[in-house]
Short mmCIF file of C-alpha atoms in Angstrom, two decimals:
data_model
loop_
_atom_site.label_atom_id
_atom_site.label_comp_id
_atom_site.label_asym_id
_atom_site.label_seq_id
_atom_site.Cartn_x
_atom_site.Cartn_y
_atom_site.Cartn_z
CA MET A 1 122.02 130.93 87.97
CA ARG A 2 118.65 132.46 87.54
CA TYR A 3 116.79 133.58 84.72
CA SER A 4 114.11 135.52 84.34
CA MET A 5 110.10 133.97 83.68
CA ARG A 6 110.61 136.06 80.20
CA LEU A 7 113.27 133.59 79.53
CA SER A 8 112.56 130.69 81.13
CA THR A 9 110.01 130.66 78.66
CA THR A 10 111.09 131.07 75.95
CA ILE A 11 113.71 128.20 76.33
CA LEU A 12 111.31 126.26 77.22
CA ALA A 13 108.96 127.32 74.07
CA ALA A 14 112.03 126.31 72.05
CA ALA A 15 113.60 123.09 73.30
CA THR A 16 108.88 122.11 73.18
CA THR A 17 110.09 123.24 69.44
CA LEU A 18 112.78 121.18 69.47
CA ALA A 19 111.27 118.33 70.72
CA LEU A 20 108.37 117.82 68.45
CA SER A 21 110.90 118.60 65.28
CA VAL A 22 112.51 116.17 66.96
CA GLY A 23 109.95 114.04 66.47
CA ALA A 24 108.15 114.91 63.35
CA ALA A 25 111.37 114.05 61.96
CA GLN A 26 111.91 110.90 63.20
CA ALA A 27 108.53 109.26 62.70
CA GLN A 28 109.49 111.23 58.96
CA ASP A 29 112.07 109.11 58.59
CA ALA A 30 111.11 105.62 59.48
CA MET A 31 111.02 103.07 56.90
CA GLN A 32 107.74 102.44 55.70
CA ILE A 33 107.72 98.65 53.85
CA LYS A 34 104.28 96.25 52.59
CA ILE A 35 104.32 93.02 53.45
CA GLY A 36 102.89 90.54 51.66
CA THR A 37 101.12 87.52 52.79
CA GLU A 38 98.68 84.77 51.23
CA GLY A 39 96.43 84.52 54.48
CA ALA A 40 95.47 80.90 53.64
CA TYR A 41 98.31 79.08 55.52
CA PRO A 42 97.52 78.80 59.02
CA PRO A 43 98.61 77.92 61.52
CA PHE A 44 101.38 80.61 59.98
CA ASN A 45 99.43 82.94 57.99
CA ASN A 46 95.36 83.22 58.25
CA LEU A 47 92.81 86.09 56.80
CA GLU A 48 89.71 85.80 59.79
CA ALA A 49 86.89 86.83 59.16
CA ASP A 50 87.31 89.94 60.97
CA GLY A 51 89.93 90.92 58.69
CA SER A 52 92.39 90.36 60.53
CA LEU A 53 96.04 88.85 59.87
CA VAL A 54 97.58 85.82 62.44
CA GLY A 55 99.88 83.84 62.36
CA PHE A 56 103.26 83.23 63.41
CA ASP A 57 104.59 85.04 59.57
CA ILE A 58 102.29 87.46 60.91
CA ASP A 59 103.71 87.85 64.33
CA ILE A 60 107.60 87.31 62.82
CA ALA A 61 106.71 90.27 60.47
CA LYS A 62 105.44 92.24 63.24
CA ALA A 63 108.61 91.29 65.15
CA LEU A 64 111.31 92.08 62.91
CA CYS A 65 109.13 95.34 62.39
CA GLU A 66 109.75 96.72 65.15
CA GLU A 67 113.23 96.07 65.77
CA MET A 68 113.97 97.37 62.56
CA GLY A 69 111.92 100.80 63.61
CA ALA A 70 109.92 100.12 60.37
CA GLU A 71 106.53 100.74 59.92
CA CYS A 72 104.73 97.98 58.40
CA GLU A 73 101.53 97.07 56.32
CA PHE A 74 100.44 94.11 55.28
CA VAL A 75 98.86 93.25 51.82
CA THR A 76 96.85 89.71 51.02
CA GLN A 77 97.73 88.02 47.86
CA ASP A 78 96.87 84.88 46.55
CA TRP A 79 99.58 82.46 46.50
CA ASP A 80 100.16 81.97 42.38
CA GLY A 81 100.48 85.57 42.12
CA ILE A 82 102.89 86.37 44.73
CA ILE A 83 106.13 86.68 43.18
CA PRO A 84 104.52 89.01 40.12
CA ALA A 85 102.88 91.46 42.88
CA LEU A 86 106.40 92.08 44.51
CA VAL A 87 108.96 92.48 41.18
CA ALA A 88 105.39 94.88 40.30
CA GLY A 89 105.57 96.64 43.44
CA LYS A 90 102.55 96.25 45.08
CA PHE A 91 104.72 95.36 48.02
CA ASP A 92 108.37 95.46 49.09
CA ALA A 93 108.93 91.92 50.85
CA ILE A 94 107.20 88.75 50.45
CA ILE A 95 106.46 86.86 54.44
CA ALA A 96 104.01 84.22 53.50
CA SER A 97 105.83 80.72 53.94
CA MET A 98 107.96 80.91 51.31
CA SER A 99 111.15 78.48 50.64
CA ILE A 100 114.77 79.71 49.63
CA THR A 101 115.01 77.70 46.81
CA GLU A 102 117.41 78.49 43.36
CA GLU A 103 114.72 78.58 41.05
CA ARG A 104 113.05 81.43 43.19
CA LYS A 105 116.56 82.79 43.40
CA GLN A 106 116.14 83.67 39.61
CA THR A 107 113.14 85.95 40.33
CA VAL A 108 113.67 87.87 43.79
CA ASP A 109 116.10 87.76 46.76
CA PHE A 110 115.64 86.27 50.08
CA THR A 111 116.58 86.41 53.58
CA GLU A 112 118.59 83.82 55.97
CA LYS A 113 115.47 81.06 57.01
CA TYR A 114 113.45 82.27 59.87
CA TYR A 115 111.99 79.05 59.89
CA ASN A 116 112.77 75.50 57.98
CA THR A 117 110.47 72.78 58.59
CA PRO A 118 110.00 68.83 56.97
CA PRO A 119 106.97 67.83 54.72
CA ALA A 120 104.50 65.24 54.58
CA ILE A 121 102.25 63.25 53.67
CA ALA A 122 98.35 62.68 55.03
CA VAL A 123 95.90 60.04 54.29
CA PRO A 124 92.57 59.02 54.79
CA LYS A 125 92.24 57.04 59.11
CA ASP A 126 90.95 53.97 56.86
CA SER A 127 93.59 54.74 53.86
CA ASP A 128 95.42 50.62 53.32
CA ILE A 129 98.81 53.66 52.25
CA THR A 130 101.11 52.04 53.98
CA ALA A 131 104.55 54.20 52.88
CA ALA A 132 105.19 57.48 51.24
CA THR A 133 107.05 56.65 49.80
CA ASP A 134 107.21 57.19 44.50
CA GLU A 135 105.62 52.70 45.01
CA GLY A 136 103.54 52.92 48.11
CA LEU A 137 101.56 56.32 46.47
CA ALA A 138 101.87 54.43 42.68
CA GLY A 139 97.91 54.99 41.08
CA ARG A 140 96.63 56.67 43.93
CA THR A 141 95.89 60.80 43.74
CA ILE A 142 97.81 62.80 45.64
CA GLY A 143 96.36 66.94 46.64
CA ALA A 144 99.26 69.82 46.70
CA GLN A 145 98.62 73.51 46.89
CA SER A 146 99.64 74.49 43.33
CA ALA A 147 103.34 76.57 42.92
CA THR A 148 104.99 75.08 45.98
CA THR A 149 108.01 73.63 46.80
CA HIS A 150 105.41 70.22 47.66
CA SER A 151 104.19 69.85 44.65
CA ASN A 152 107.74 70.27 42.72
CA TYR A 153 108.29 67.49 45.42
CA ALA A 154 105.27 65.58 44.51
CA GLU A 155 106.06 65.87 40.72
CA GLU A 156 109.62 64.87 41.12
CA LYS A 157 109.69 62.32 43.65
CA LEU A 158 106.46 60.25 43.67
CA SER A 159 105.86 60.65 39.64
CA SER A 160 103.75 57.85 40.26
CA ALA A 161 101.07 59.40 41.55
CA ASP A 162 97.98 61.44 40.11
CA LEU A 163 99.74 64.88 41.16
CA ARG A 164 96.37 67.06 41.26
CA LEU A 165 96.62 70.64 41.86
CA TYR A 166 94.87 73.49 44.37
CA PRO A 167 94.58 77.04 44.38
CA THR A 168 94.97 77.06 48.54
CA PRO A 169 94.83 73.87 51.16
CA ASP A 170 91.33 74.93 51.81
CA GLU A 171 90.26 72.73 48.51
CA TYR A 172 92.53 69.84 49.24
CA LYS A 173 91.98 68.83 52.49
CA LEU A 174 87.98 69.61 51.43
CA ASP A 175 88.88 67.06 48.20
CA ILE A 176 90.96 64.31 50.96
CA ALA A 177 88.00 64.63 53.59
CA SER A 178 85.16 64.11 50.59
CA GLY A 179 87.39 60.84 49.56
CA ARG A 180 87.97 63.25 46.05
CA ILE A 181 91.52 62.57 46.82
CA ASP A 182 93.59 59.39 48.61
CA ALA A 183 97.08 62.19 50.14
CA VAL A 184 98.08 65.16 50.50
CA ILE A 185 101.69 66.49 50.85
CA ASP A 186 102.04 69.67 52.88
CA ASP A 187 104.46 70.34 55.42
CA VAL A 188 104.09 68.61 58.65
CA VAL A 189 103.02 71.55 60.81
CA VAL A 190 100.60 72.56 58.70
CA LEU A 191 98.95 68.84 58.33
CA SER A 192 99.47 68.90 62.16
CA GLU A 193 97.74 71.66 62.74
CA TRP A 194 94.84 70.42 60.58
CA LEU A 195 94.55 66.89 61.85
CA ALA A 196 94.33 69.20 65.08
CA THR A 197 90.56 70.29 64.48
CA ASP A 198 87.68 68.62 64.21
CA GLU A 199 87.32 69.24 60.28
CA GLY A 200 90.74 67.04 60.47
CA GLN A 201 89.86 63.82 62.17
CA CYS A 202 89.12 62.12 58.64
CA CYS A 203 92.88 61.23 58.28
CA LYS A 204 96.40 60.59 59.40
CA ILE A 205 100.15 61.86 59.48
CA LEU A 206 101.14 58.87 57.00
CA ASP A 207 105.13 59.74 57.56
CA THR A 208 107.30 63.20 57.05
CA LEU A 209 109.75 63.35 54.38
CA THR A 210 113.17 63.87 54.50
CA PRO A 211 114.04 66.95 52.42
CA GLU A 212 115.29 67.62 49.13
CA PRO A 213 117.70 70.62 49.19
CA VAL A 214 117.31 71.19 45.58
CA ILE A 215 113.38 70.67 45.80
CA ASN A 216 112.82 71.63 49.03
CA GLY A 217 115.06 74.87 49.05
CA GLU A 218 116.79 75.62 51.88
CA GLY A 219 113.65 76.51 54.36
CA ALA A 220 111.07 79.58 54.23
CA GLY A 221 113.00 82.68 53.92
CA ILE A 222 111.64 86.39 52.79
CA ALA A 223 111.47 87.32 49.40
CA ILE A 224 112.44 90.69 48.26
CA ARG A 225 112.91 92.20 44.85
CA LYS A 226 116.27 91.91 43.33
CA GLY A 227 118.59 94.87 44.43
CA GLU A 228 117.03 95.64 47.42
CA ASP A 229 120.33 94.30 49.67
CA GLU A 230 119.43 97.55 52.15
CA LEU A 231 116.59 96.00 52.81
CA ARG A 232 117.17 92.44 52.67
CA GLU A 233 119.95 93.62 54.95
CA ALA A 234 118.14 95.54 57.47
CA PHE A 235 115.75 92.26 57.48
CA ASN A 236 118.51 89.90 58.48
CA ALA A 237 120.05 91.84 61.28
CA ALA A 238 116.40 91.74 62.78
CA ILE A 239 116.14 88.21 62.49
CA GLN A 240 119.43 87.83 63.96
CA ALA A 241 118.47 90.06 66.99
CA ILE A 242 114.80 88.44 68.10
CA ARG A 243 116.29 85.37 67.58
CA ALA A 244 119.28 86.40 70.66
CA ASN A 245 116.56 88.89 72.19
CA GLY A 246 114.12 85.48 72.97
CA VAL A 247 110.70 87.27 71.08
CA TYR A 248 112.14 84.81 68.06
CA GLU A 249 111.62 81.53 71.21
CA GLN A 250 108.23 83.81 72.53
CA ILE A 251 106.49 83.65 69.24
CA ASN A 252 107.40 79.25 68.75
CA ASN A 253 106.18 78.77 71.49
CA LYS A 254 102.78 80.41 71.51
CA TYR A 255 102.42 78.15 68.23
CA PHE A 256 104.90 74.50 68.60
CA GLU A 257 105.77 72.66 70.29
CA PHE A 258 109.02 72.27 68.90
CA ASP A 259 111.83 74.89 67.84
CA VAL A 260 110.71 75.54 63.93
CA TYR A 261 114.27 77.33 63.69
CA GLY A 262 115.45 73.88 62.32
CA GLY A 263 119.09 72.77 61.45
#
């Protein structure tokens, strides 16, 4: 069947208008998500000098947003205030290596984990500390980032040590390098990455610690406001999808030589 030139032009114009309308509707319907992160916890999340955010958390967040068809914006927030900022509506989700714990579940909801690595103790290379135990650290000063599962672990399990708290890992790294504290506790990956740098040549991993589920939680998850079940399930589905399609593995291998998802 043939159409006149005028009819063909009319059909083409109508099709173009429809396509533009559908595209505009799809763009309007895209989920808009603000993601809170710390930006001071390499290699998981770090704010670069040029203002860009990099790290495992950031790449995972971007992959999840792409899988969900969502438009995501990152917001940096100091760790101590990150849960209150979520509850207050400053952002919609926290992707910042936040451990899923019963205490935090009283205030926010969590997705399933997206990684799980153990804590560890680091000491100066010339340290005479030989055991990462309460007895081995008795009377020593141990540094930790405040309001973390690691500071909670030190308070509960290493109570014979003098616990000193810091706003970010950068501060405790400076203090142990200068000899002002005797040991630090943090995620084994965070400590290992730091020890591999020039600034970390002062120190060594003393030992990894067996996680205490009540203290250390179930792994790192995405925190959202209570009751936002649809968003939580969208993230859960996206986590499962990138685990299945190989995207998670690609991101994992960019940063680590082992599977940080854990058991």
